[in-house]
Short mmCIF file of C-alpha atoms and ligand atoms in Angstrom, two decimals:
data_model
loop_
_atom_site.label_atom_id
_atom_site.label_comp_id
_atom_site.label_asym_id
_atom_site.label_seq_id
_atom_site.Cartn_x
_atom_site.Cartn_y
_atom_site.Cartn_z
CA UNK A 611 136.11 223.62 148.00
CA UNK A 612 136.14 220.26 149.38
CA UNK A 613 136.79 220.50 152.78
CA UNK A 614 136.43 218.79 156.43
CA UNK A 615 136.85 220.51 159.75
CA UNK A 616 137.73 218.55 162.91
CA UNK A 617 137.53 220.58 166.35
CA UNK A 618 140.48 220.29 169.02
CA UNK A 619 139.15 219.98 172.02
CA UNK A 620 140.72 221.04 175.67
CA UNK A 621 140.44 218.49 178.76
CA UNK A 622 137.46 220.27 179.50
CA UNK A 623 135.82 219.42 176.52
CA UNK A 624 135.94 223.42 175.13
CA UNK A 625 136.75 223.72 171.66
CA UNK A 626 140.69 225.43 171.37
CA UNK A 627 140.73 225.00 168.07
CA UNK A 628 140.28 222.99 164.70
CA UNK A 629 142.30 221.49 161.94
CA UNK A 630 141.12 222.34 158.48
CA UNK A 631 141.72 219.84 155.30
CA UNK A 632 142.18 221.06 152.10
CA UNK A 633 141.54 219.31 149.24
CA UNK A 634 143.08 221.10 146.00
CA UNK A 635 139.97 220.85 143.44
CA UNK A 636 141.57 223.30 141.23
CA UNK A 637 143.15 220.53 139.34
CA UNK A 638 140.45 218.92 139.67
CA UNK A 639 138.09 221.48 137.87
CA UNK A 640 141.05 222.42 135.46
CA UNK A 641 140.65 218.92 134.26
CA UNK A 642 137.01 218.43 133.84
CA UNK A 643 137.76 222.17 131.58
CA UNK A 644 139.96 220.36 129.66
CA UNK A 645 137.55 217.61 128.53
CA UNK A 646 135.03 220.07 127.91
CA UNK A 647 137.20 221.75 125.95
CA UNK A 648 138.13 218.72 123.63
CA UNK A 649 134.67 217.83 123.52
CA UNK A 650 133.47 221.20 122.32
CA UNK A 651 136.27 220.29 119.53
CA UNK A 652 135.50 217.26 118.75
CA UNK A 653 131.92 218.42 118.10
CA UNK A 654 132.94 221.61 115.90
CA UNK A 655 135.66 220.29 114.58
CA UNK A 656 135.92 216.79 113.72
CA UNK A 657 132.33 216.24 113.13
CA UNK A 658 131.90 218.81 110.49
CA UNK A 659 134.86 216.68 107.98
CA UNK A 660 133.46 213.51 109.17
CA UNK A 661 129.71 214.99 107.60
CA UNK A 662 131.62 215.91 105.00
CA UNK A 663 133.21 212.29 103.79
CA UNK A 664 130.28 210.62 104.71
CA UNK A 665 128.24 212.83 102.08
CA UNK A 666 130.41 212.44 99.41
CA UNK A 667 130.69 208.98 100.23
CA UNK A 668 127.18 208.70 99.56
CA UNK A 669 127.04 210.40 96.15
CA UNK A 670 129.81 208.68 95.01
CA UNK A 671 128.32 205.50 95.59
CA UNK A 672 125.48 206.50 94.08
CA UNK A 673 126.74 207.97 91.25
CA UNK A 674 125.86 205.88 87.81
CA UNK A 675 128.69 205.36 86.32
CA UNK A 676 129.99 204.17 89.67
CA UNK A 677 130.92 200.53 89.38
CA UNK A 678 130.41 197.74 91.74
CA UNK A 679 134.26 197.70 93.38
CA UNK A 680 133.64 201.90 93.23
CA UNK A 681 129.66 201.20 94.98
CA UNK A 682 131.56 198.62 97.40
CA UNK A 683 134.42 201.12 98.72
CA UNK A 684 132.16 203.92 98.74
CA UNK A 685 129.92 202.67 101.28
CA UNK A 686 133.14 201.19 103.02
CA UNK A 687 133.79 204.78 104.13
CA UNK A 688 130.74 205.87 104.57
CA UNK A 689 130.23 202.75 107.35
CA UNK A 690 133.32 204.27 108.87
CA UNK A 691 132.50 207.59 109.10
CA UNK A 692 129.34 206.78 110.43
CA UNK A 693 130.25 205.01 113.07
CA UNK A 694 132.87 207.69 113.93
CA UNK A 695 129.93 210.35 114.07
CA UNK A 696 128.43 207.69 116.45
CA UNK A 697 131.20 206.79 118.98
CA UNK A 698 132.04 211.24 118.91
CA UNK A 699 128.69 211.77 119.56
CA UNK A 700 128.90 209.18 122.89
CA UNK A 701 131.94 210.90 123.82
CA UNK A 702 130.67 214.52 123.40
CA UNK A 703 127.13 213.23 125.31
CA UNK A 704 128.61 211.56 128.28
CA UNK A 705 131.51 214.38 128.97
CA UNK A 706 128.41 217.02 128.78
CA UNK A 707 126.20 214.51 130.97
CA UNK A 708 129.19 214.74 133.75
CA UNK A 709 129.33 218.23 133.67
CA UNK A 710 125.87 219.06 134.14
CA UNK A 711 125.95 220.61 131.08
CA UNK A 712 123.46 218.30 128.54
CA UNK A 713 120.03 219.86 128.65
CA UNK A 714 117.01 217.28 127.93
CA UNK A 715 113.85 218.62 125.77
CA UNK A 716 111.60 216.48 126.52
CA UNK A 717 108.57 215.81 124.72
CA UNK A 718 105.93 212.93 124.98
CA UNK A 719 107.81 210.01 122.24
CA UNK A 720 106.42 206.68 120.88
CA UNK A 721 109.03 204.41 122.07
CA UNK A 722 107.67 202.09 119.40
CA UNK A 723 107.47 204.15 116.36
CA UNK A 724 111.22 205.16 117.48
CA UNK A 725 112.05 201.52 117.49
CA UNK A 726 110.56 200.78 114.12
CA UNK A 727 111.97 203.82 112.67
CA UNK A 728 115.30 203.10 113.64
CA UNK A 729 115.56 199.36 112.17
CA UNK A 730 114.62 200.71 109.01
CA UNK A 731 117.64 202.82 108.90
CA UNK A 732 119.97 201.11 110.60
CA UNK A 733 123.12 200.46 107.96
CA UNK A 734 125.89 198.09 106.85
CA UNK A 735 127.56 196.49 108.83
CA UNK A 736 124.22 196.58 111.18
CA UNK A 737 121.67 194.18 109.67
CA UNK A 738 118.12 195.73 110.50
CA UNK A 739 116.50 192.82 108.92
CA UNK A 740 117.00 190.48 112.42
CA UNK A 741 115.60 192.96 114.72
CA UNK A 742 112.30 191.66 115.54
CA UNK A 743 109.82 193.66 117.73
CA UNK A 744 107.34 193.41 120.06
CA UNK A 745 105.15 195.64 121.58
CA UNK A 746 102.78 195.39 124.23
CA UNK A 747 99.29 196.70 123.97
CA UNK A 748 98.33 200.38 124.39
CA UNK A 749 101.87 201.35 125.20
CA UNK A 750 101.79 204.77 127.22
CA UNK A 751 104.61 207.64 125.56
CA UNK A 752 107.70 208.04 127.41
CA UNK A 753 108.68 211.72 128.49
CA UNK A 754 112.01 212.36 126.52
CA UNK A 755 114.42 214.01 124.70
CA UNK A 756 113.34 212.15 121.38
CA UNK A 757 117.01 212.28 119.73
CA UNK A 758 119.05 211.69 123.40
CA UNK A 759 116.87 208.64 123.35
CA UNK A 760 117.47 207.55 120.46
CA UNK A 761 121.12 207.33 121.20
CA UNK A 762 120.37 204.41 123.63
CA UNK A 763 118.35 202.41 121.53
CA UNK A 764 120.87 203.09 118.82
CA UNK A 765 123.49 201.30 121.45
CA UNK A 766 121.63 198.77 122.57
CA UNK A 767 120.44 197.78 118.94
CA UNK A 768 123.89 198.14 117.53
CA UNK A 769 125.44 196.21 120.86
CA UNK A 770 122.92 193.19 120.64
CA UNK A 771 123.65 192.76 116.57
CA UNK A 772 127.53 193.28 116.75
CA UNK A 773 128.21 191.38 119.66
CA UNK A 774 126.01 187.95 118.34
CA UNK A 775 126.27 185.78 115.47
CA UNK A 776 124.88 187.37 112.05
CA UNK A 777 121.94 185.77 111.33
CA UNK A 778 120.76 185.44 114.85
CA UNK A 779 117.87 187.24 116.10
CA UNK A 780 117.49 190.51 118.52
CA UNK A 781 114.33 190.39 119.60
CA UNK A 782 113.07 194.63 121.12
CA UNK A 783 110.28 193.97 123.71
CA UNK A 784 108.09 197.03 124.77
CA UNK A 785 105.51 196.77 127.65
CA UNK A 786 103.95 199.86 129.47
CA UNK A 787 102.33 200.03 132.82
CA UNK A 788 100.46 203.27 133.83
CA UNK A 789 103.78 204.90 135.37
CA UNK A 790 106.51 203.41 133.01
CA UNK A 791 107.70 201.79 130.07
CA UNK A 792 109.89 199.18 129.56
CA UNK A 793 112.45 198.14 126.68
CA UNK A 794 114.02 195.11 126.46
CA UNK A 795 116.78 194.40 123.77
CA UNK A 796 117.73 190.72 123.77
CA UNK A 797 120.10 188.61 121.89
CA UNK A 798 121.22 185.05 121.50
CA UNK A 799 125.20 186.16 121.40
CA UNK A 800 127.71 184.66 123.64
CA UNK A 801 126.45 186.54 127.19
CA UNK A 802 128.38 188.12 129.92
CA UNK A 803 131.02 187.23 132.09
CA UNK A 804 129.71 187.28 135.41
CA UNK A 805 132.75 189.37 136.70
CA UNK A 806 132.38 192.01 133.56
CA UNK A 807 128.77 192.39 134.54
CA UNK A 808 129.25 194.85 137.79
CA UNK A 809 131.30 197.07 135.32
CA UNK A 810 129.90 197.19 132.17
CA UNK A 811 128.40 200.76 132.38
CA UNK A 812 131.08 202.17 133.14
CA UNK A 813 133.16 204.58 131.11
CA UNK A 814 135.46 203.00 128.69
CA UNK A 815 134.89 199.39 130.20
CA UNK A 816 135.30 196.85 127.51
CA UNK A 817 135.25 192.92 128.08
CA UNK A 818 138.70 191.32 127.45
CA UNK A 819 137.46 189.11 124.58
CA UNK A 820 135.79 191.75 122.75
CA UNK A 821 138.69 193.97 121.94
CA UNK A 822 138.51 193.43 118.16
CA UNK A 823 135.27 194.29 117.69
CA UNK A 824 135.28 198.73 116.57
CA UNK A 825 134.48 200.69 120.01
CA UNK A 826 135.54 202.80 122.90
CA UNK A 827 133.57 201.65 125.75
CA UNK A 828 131.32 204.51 125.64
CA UNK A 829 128.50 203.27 124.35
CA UNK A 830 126.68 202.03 127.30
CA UNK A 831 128.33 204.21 129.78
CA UNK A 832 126.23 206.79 127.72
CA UNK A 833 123.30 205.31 127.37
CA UNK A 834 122.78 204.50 131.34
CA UNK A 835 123.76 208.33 131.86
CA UNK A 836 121.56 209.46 129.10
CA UNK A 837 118.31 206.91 130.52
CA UNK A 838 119.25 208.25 134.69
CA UNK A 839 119.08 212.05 133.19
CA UNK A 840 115.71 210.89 132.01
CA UNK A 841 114.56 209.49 135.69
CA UNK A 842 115.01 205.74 134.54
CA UNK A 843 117.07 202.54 134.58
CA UNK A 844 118.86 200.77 132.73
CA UNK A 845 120.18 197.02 133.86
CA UNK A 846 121.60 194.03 132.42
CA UNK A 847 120.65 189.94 132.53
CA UNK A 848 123.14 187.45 130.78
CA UNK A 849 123.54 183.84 131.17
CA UNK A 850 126.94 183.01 129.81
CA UNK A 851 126.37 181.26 126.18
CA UNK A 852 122.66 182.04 126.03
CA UNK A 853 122.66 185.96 125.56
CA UNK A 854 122.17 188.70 127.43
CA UNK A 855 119.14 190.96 127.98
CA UNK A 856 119.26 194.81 128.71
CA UNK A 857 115.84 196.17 130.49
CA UNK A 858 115.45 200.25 130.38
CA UNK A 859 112.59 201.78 132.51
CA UNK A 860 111.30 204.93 131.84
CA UNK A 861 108.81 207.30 133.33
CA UNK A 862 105.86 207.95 130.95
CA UNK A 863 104.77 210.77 129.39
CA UNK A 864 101.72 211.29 132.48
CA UNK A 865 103.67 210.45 135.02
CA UNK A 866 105.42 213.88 134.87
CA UNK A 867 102.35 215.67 133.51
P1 LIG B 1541 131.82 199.11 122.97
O1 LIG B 1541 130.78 198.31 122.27
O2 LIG B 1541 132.23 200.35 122.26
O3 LIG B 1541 133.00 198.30 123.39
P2 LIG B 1541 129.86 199.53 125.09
O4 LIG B 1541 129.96 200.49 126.22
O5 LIG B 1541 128.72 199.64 124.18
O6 LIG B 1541 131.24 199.67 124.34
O7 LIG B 1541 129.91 198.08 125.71
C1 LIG B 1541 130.88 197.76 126.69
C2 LIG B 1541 131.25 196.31 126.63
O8 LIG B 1541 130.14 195.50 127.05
C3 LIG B 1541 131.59 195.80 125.23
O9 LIG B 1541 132.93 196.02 124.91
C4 LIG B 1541 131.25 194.33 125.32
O10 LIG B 1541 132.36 193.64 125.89
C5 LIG B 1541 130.11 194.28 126.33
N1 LIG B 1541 128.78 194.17 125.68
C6 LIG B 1541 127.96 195.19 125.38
N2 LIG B 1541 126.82 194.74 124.82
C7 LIG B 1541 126.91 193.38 124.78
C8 LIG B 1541 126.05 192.32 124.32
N3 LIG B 1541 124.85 192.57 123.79
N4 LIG B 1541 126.52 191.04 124.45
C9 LIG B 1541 127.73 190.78 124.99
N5 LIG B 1541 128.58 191.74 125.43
C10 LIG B 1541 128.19 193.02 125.33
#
């Protein structure tokens, strides 16, 4: 229980007796059940159908009698129910994160091959094509859970091409030092609002002028709780009308043996 104890002292400085607080956590822990609970749903439950349209999405589209206007619609929903696997899978992550509960396997991972990888597959309405990267030399491998990771690069990427101009380019820096590595995902989109900036990893923060772009406000929330489980940090640079620049740091592969 959460609780402080103050003594009561006599004149002479004896302790007579003490005054106990309280503080009722059961309601406090019946709530953080409660969004475990819905999370385990949500993760049984909802993302089984979602698989499920998004497959026969897929084989509709591709089907070959499948006309343009059929092709078109098809991958319509199958954008959608992507990007609903996506935004559950933030909320399932960061409610387990809280709770102690997410368990990292680590392994030593090519930060750049992940990168690469993940441009290639990145879908409508995502445009791979104008992520550019760059890697520094001999780049040590990062010690981490290869597919937690990838749900911060999958963030960031996604965050840096929806939130700037099509067309423009997100340029993915990656320089090592013996004891870390560091990724930089920078775009040329409209930057930060100075006061948005000290709350922008936090849950469900979204700026004001962004509200009709598709998203919850989990998706950097997760990914600084998913880079601190891994011992790193994540931060943010934006000059308002220039773009903004997010750095993660993260222990190599040696560094932890
Ligand atoms: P979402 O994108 O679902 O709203 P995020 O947690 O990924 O949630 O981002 C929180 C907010 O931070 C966004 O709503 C947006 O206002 C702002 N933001 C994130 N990435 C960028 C970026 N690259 N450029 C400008 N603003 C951004």
């Amino acid at each position: 229980a959460v609780c402080g104890a103050a003594p009561i002292r006599a004149p002479d400085g004896s302790i007579g007796g003490a005054v106990l607080t309280l503080g009722d956590v059961t309601r406090l822990r019946e709530v953080q059940e409660q969004r475990e609970d819905l999370s385990r749903m949500i993760s049984h439950d909802l993302r089984t159908p979602l698989g499920v349209i998004l497959a026969q999405a897929k084989l509709i589209g591709r089907r070959a009698e499948a006309t343009d206007a059929v092709r078109t619609r098809a991958d319509a929903i199958a954008t959608s129910a992507q990007r609903m696997t996506s935004m559950l899978n933030d909320l399932v992550e960061s409610t387990l994160l809280e709770a102690g509960k997410l368990r990292l396997e680590r392994e030593p991972v090519d930060l750049a091959a992940m990168a690469r990888d993940l441009r290639g597959r990145l879908a409508a309405p995502y445009d791979g094509e104008r992520i550019r990267i760059e890697e520094g030399p001999q780049l040590p491998k990062v010690s981490a859970d290869p597919a937690r990771l990838e749900r911060v690069l999958v963030n960031l990427f996604t965050n840096a091409l929806k939130y700037s101009e099509p067309g423009t380019e997100v340029l993915v820096r990656l320089g090592g030092q013996e004891a870390e590595v560091v990724l930089e995902v920078v775009d040329r989109g409209p930057g930060i609002e100075p006061a948005d900036l000290p709350h922008l990893f936090e849950r469900y923060f979204r700026a004001l002028g962004h509200r009709r772009y598709e998203g919850m406000g989990l998706g950097l929330y997760t990914a600084r709780c998913l880079v601190e489980a891994h011992g790193g940090t994540i931060a943010v640079h934006s000059e308002r009308g220039r773009g903004s620049t997010f750095r993660v740091r993260l222990p190599t592969a040696d560094r932890l043996g």
